[in-house]
CSV table of C-alpha atoms in Angstrom, one decimal:
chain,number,residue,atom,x,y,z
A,1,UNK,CA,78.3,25.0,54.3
A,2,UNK,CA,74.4,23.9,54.6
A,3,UNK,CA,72.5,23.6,51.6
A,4,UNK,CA,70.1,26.2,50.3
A,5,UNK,CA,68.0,26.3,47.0
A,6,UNK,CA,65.0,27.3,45.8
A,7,UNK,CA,61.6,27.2,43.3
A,8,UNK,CA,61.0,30.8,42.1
A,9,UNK,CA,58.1,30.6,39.8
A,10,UNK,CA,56.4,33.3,38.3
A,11,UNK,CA,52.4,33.8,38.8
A,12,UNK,CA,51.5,34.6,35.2
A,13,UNK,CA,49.2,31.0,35.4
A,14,UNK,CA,49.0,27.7,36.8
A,15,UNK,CA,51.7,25.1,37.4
A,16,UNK,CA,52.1,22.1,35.2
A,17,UNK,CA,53.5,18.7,35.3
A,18,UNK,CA,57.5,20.5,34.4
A,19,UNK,CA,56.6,22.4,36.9
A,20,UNK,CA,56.1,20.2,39.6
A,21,UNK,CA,59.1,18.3,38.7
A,22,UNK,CA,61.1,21.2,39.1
A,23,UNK,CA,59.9,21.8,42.2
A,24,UNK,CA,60.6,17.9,43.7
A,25,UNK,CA,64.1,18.3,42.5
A,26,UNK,CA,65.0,21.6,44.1
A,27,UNK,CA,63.1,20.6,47.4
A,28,UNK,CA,64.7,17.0,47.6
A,29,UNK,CA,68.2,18.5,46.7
A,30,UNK,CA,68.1,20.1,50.1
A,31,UNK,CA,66.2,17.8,52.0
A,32,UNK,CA,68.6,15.0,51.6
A,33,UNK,CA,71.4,17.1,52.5
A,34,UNK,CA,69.9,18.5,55.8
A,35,UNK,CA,69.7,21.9,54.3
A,36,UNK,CA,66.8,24.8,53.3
A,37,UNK,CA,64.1,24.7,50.6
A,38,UNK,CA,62.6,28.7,50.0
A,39,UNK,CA,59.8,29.3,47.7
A,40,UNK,CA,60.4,32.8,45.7
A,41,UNK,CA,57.8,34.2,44.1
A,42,UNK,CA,59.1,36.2,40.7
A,43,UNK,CA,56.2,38.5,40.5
A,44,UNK,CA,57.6,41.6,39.1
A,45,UNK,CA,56.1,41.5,35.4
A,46,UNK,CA,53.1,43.5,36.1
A,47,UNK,CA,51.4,43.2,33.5
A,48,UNK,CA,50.9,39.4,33.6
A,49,UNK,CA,51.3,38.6,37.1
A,50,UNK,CA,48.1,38.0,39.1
A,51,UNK,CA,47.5,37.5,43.1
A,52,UNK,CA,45.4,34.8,42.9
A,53,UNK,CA,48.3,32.1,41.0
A,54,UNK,CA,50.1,32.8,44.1
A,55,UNK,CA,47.6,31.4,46.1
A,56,UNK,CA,47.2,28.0,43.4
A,57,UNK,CA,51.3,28.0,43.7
A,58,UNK,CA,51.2,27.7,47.3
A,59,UNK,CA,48.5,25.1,47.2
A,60,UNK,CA,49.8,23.1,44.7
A,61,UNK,CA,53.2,22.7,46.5
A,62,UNK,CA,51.6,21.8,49.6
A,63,UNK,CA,49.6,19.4,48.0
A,64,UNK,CA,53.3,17.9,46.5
A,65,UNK,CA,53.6,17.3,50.0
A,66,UNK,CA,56.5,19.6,49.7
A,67,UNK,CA,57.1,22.4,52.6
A,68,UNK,CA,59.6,25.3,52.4
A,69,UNK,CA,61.4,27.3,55.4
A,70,UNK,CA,61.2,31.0,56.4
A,71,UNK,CA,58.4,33.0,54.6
A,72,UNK,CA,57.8,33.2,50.9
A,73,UNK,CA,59.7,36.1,49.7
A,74,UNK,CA,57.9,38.2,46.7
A,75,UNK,CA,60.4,40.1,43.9
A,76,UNK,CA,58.0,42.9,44.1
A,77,UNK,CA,59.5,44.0,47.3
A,78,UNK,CA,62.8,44.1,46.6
A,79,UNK,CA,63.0,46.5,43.3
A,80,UNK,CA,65.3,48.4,45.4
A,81,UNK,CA,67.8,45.9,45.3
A,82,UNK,CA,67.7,45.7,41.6
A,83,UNK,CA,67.8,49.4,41.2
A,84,UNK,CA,70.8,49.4,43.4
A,85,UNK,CA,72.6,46.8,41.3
A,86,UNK,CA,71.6,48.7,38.0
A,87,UNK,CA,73.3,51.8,39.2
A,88,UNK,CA,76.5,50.0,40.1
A,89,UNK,CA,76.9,48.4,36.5
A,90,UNK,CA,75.7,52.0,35.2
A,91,UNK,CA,78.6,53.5,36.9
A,92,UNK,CA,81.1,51.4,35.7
A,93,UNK,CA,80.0,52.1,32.4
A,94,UNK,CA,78.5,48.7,31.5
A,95,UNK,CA,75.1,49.5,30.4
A,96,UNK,CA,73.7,50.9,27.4
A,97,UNK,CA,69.8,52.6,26.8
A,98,UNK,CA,68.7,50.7,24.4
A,99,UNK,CA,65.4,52.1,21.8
A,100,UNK,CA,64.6,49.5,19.6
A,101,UNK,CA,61.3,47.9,19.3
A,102,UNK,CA,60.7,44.0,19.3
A,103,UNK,CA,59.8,44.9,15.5
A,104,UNK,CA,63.2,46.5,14.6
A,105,UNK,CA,65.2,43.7,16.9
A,106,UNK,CA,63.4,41.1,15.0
A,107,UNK,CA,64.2,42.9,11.7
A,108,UNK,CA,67.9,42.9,13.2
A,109,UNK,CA,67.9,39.4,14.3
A,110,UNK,CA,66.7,37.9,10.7
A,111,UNK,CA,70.0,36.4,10.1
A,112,UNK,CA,70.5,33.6,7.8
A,113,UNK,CA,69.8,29.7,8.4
A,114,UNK,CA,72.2,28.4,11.1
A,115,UNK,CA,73.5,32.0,12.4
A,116,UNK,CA,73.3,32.5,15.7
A,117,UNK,CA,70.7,35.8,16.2
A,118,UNK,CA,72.0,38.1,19.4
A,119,UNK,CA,71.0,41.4,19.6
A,120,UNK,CA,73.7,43.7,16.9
A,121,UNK,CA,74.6,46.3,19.5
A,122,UNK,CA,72.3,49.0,17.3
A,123,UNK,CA,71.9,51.3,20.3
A,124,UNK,CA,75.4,50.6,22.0
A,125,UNK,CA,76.8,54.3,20.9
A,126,UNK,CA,73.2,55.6,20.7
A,127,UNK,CA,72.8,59.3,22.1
A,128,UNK,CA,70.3,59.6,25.4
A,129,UNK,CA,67.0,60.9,24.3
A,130,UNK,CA,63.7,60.9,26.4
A,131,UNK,CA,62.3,58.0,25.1
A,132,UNK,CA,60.8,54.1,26.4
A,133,UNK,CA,63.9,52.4,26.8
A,134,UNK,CA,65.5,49.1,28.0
A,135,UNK,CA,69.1,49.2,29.7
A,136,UNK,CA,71.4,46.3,28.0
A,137,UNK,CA,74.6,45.5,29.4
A,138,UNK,CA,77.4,45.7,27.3
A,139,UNK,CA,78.7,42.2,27.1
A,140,UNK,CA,82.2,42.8,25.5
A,141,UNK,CA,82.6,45.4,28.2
A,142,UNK,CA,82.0,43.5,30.8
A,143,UNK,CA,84.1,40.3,30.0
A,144,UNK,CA,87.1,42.5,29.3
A,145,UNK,CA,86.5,43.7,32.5
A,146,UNK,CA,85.9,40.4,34.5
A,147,UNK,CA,88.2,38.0,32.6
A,148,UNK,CA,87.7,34.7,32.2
A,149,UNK,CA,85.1,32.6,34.3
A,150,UNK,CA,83.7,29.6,35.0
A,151,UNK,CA,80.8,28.0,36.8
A,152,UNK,CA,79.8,24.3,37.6
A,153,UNK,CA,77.1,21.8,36.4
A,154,UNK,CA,76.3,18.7,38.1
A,155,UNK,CA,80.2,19.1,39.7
A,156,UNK,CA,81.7,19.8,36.1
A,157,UNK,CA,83.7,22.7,35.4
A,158,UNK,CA,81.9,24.9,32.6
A,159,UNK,CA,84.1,27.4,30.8
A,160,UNK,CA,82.1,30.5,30.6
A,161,UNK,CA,80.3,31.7,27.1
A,162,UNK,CA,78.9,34.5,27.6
A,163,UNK,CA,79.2,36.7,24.9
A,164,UNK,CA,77.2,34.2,22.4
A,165,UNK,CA,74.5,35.7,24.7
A,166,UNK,CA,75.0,38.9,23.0
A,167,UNK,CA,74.2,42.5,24.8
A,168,UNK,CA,70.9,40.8,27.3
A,169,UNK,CA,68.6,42.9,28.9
A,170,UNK,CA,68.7,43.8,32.4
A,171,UNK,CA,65.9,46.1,32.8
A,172,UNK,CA,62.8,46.0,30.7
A,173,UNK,CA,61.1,49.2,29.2
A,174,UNK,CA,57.8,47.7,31.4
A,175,UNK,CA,59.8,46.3,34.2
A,176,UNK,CA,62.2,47.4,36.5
A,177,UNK,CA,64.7,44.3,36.2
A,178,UNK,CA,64.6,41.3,33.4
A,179,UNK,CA,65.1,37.5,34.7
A,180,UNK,CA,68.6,37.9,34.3
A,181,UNK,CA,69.5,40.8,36.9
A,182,UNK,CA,66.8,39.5,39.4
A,183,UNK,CA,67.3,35.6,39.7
A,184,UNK,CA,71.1,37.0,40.1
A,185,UNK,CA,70.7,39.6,42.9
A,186,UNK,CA,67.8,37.6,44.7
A,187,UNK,CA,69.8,34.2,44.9
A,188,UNK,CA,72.9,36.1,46.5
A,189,UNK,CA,70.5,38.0,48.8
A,190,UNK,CA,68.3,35.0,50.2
A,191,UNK,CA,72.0,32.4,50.1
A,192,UNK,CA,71.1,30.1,47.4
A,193,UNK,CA,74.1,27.7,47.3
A,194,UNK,CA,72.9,25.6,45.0
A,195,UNK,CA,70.7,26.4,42.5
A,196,UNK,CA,68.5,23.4,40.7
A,197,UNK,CA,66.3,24.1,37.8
A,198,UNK,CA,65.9,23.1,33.9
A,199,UNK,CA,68.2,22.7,31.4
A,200,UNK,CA,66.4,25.0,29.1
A,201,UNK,CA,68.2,27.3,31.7
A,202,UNK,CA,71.5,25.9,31.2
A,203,UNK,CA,73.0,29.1,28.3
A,204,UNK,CA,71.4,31.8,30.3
A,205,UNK,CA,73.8,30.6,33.2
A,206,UNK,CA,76.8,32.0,31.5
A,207,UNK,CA,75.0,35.5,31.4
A,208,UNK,CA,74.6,35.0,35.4
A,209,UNK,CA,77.9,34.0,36.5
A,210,UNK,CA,79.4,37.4,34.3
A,211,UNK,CA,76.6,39.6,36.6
A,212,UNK,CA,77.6,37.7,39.8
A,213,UNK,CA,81.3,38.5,38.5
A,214,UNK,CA,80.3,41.8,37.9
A,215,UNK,CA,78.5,42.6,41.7
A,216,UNK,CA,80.8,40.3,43.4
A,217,UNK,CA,78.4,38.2,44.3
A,218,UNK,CA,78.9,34.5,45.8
A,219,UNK,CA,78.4,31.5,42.8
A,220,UNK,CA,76.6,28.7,43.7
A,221,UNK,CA,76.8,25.3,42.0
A,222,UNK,CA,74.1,24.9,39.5
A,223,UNK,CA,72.4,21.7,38.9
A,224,UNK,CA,70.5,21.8,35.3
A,225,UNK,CA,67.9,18.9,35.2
A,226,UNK,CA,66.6,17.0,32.2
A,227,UNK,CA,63.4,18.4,31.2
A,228,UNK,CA,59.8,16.1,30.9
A,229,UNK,CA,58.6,15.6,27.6
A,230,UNK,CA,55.5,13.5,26.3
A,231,UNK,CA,55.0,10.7,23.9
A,232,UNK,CA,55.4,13.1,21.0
A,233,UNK,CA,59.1,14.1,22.7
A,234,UNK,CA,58.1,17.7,22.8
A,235,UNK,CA,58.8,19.4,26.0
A,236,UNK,CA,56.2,19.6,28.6
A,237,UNK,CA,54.8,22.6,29.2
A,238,UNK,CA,51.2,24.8,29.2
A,239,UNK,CA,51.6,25.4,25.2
A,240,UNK,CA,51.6,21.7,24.4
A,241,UNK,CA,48.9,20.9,27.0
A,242,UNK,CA,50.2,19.6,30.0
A,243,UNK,CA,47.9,19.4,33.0
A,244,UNK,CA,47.8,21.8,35.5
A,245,UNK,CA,48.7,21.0,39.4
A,246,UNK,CA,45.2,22.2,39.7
A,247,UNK,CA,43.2,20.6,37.5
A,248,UNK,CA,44.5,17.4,39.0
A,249,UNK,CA,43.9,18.5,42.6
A,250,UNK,CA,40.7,19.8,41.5
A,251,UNK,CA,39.9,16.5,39.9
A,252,UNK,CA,41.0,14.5,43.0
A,253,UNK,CA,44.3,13.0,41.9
A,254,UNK,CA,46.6,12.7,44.9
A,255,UNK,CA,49.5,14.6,44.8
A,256,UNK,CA,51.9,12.6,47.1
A,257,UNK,CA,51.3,10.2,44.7
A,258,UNK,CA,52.5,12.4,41.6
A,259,UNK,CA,55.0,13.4,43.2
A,260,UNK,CA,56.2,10.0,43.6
A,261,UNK,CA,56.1,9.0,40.4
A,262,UNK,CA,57.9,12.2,39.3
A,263,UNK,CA,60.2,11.2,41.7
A,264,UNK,CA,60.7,7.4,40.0
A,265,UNK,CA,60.6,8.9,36.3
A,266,UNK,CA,57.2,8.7,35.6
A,267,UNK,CA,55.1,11.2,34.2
């Protein structure tokens, strides 16, 4: 089977270091294996995605000196796909409307020191009413219904923990489909075998292998990497001021030359 993965960042700013070191790993995965590098751009949050980072993401890779095959494929086109896939878990019953605001969740979700906060299932038996809603799915539901799963992590078998995940989203009240349902649909669709990003992205797996169980969609294997951090050991990322791709374009830096160093381990 040849090799397919992908970088699917979302144009709500400009790239950073982490970033770019996501990027390397997905595109080299592929590369050394002979097989296909796309470049997805997860643009359907419209209220913070802007045109004009899709044009800094597609010049920042380039000057990465990476290069991705077939045409860059934009979420915005496919809502049809999620709403499809939303109306398959609706029929089997899966998927709640869910009211709440992000006050009362939070208000839900104070739980004490050390408890784990997932979302209590306050709308699960809720009756329909014409109001802004979010559709959840019903995790219990759905793992009595798919039985027990599994997925794989640099080759190692992970047992699947899903329900610590609690009831997720998997269509926003301002968005037609949440990261979860998307990512999940979109990698089936465009033949993503193997699928290479951060290990900040390693729990929300188990939520994607139940949807892929649910669809019966393929499962790639998943390669979670170790995530850059500074001096200070905090992650980097925009929030603790990493540089931007395009700041150090802008300022002249070479970026085969990042890239290399990313590629040796050093930031």
């Amino acid at each position: 089977m040849s090799v397919v993965t992908r970088f699917a960042p979302s144009p709500t700013g400009r790239l950073h270091i982490g970033h770019a070191f996501s990027a390397i790993r997905a595109h080299d995965v592929a590369r050394e294996r002979n097989g296909r590098f796309l470049l997805r751009i997860e643009d359907i949050d419209g209220t913070r995605s802007r045109p004009e980072h899709v044009a800094t993401i597609v010049d920042d890779l380039r000057w990465l000196g990476l290069t991705w095959d077939g045409e860059v494929v934009f979420q915005s086109a496919r809502l049809s796909n999620y709403a499809a896939a939303l109306e398959q878990l609706r029929e089997m019953r899966l998927l709640y409307r869910c009211y709440c605001t992000r006050a009362e969740i939070a208000e839900a979700l104070s739980a004490p020191h050390g408890a784990v906060a997932v979302y209590p299932g306050t709308c699960r038996h809720s009756p329909a009413r014409d109001a802004p809603h979010c559709w959840r799915l019903d995790m219990a539901a759905a793992l009595a219904r798919c039985g027990d799963l599994s997925w794989t992590d640099h080759g190692r078998v992970v047992a699947n923990e899903a329900l610590a995940q609690g009831d997720v989203v998997l269509a926003r009240k301002d968005a037609p489909a949440s990261y979860h349902l998307a990512v999940t649909v979109d990698d089936a669709a465009q033949g993503v075998t193997d699928v290479v990003r951060g290990r900040d992205l390693f729990e929300v797996t188990h939520v994607h292998r139940v949807v892929q169980a649910l669809l019966g969609l393929p499962v790639p294997r998943y390669w979670h990497h170790e995530l850059l951090v500074g001096a200070d050991g905090e992650r980097l990322a925009k929030r603790h001021g990493a540089p931007t791709l395009a700041a150090l374009r802008e300022a002249g830096v070479d970026g085969r030359e990042v890239a290399a160093r990313l590629r040796a381990g050093v930031v």
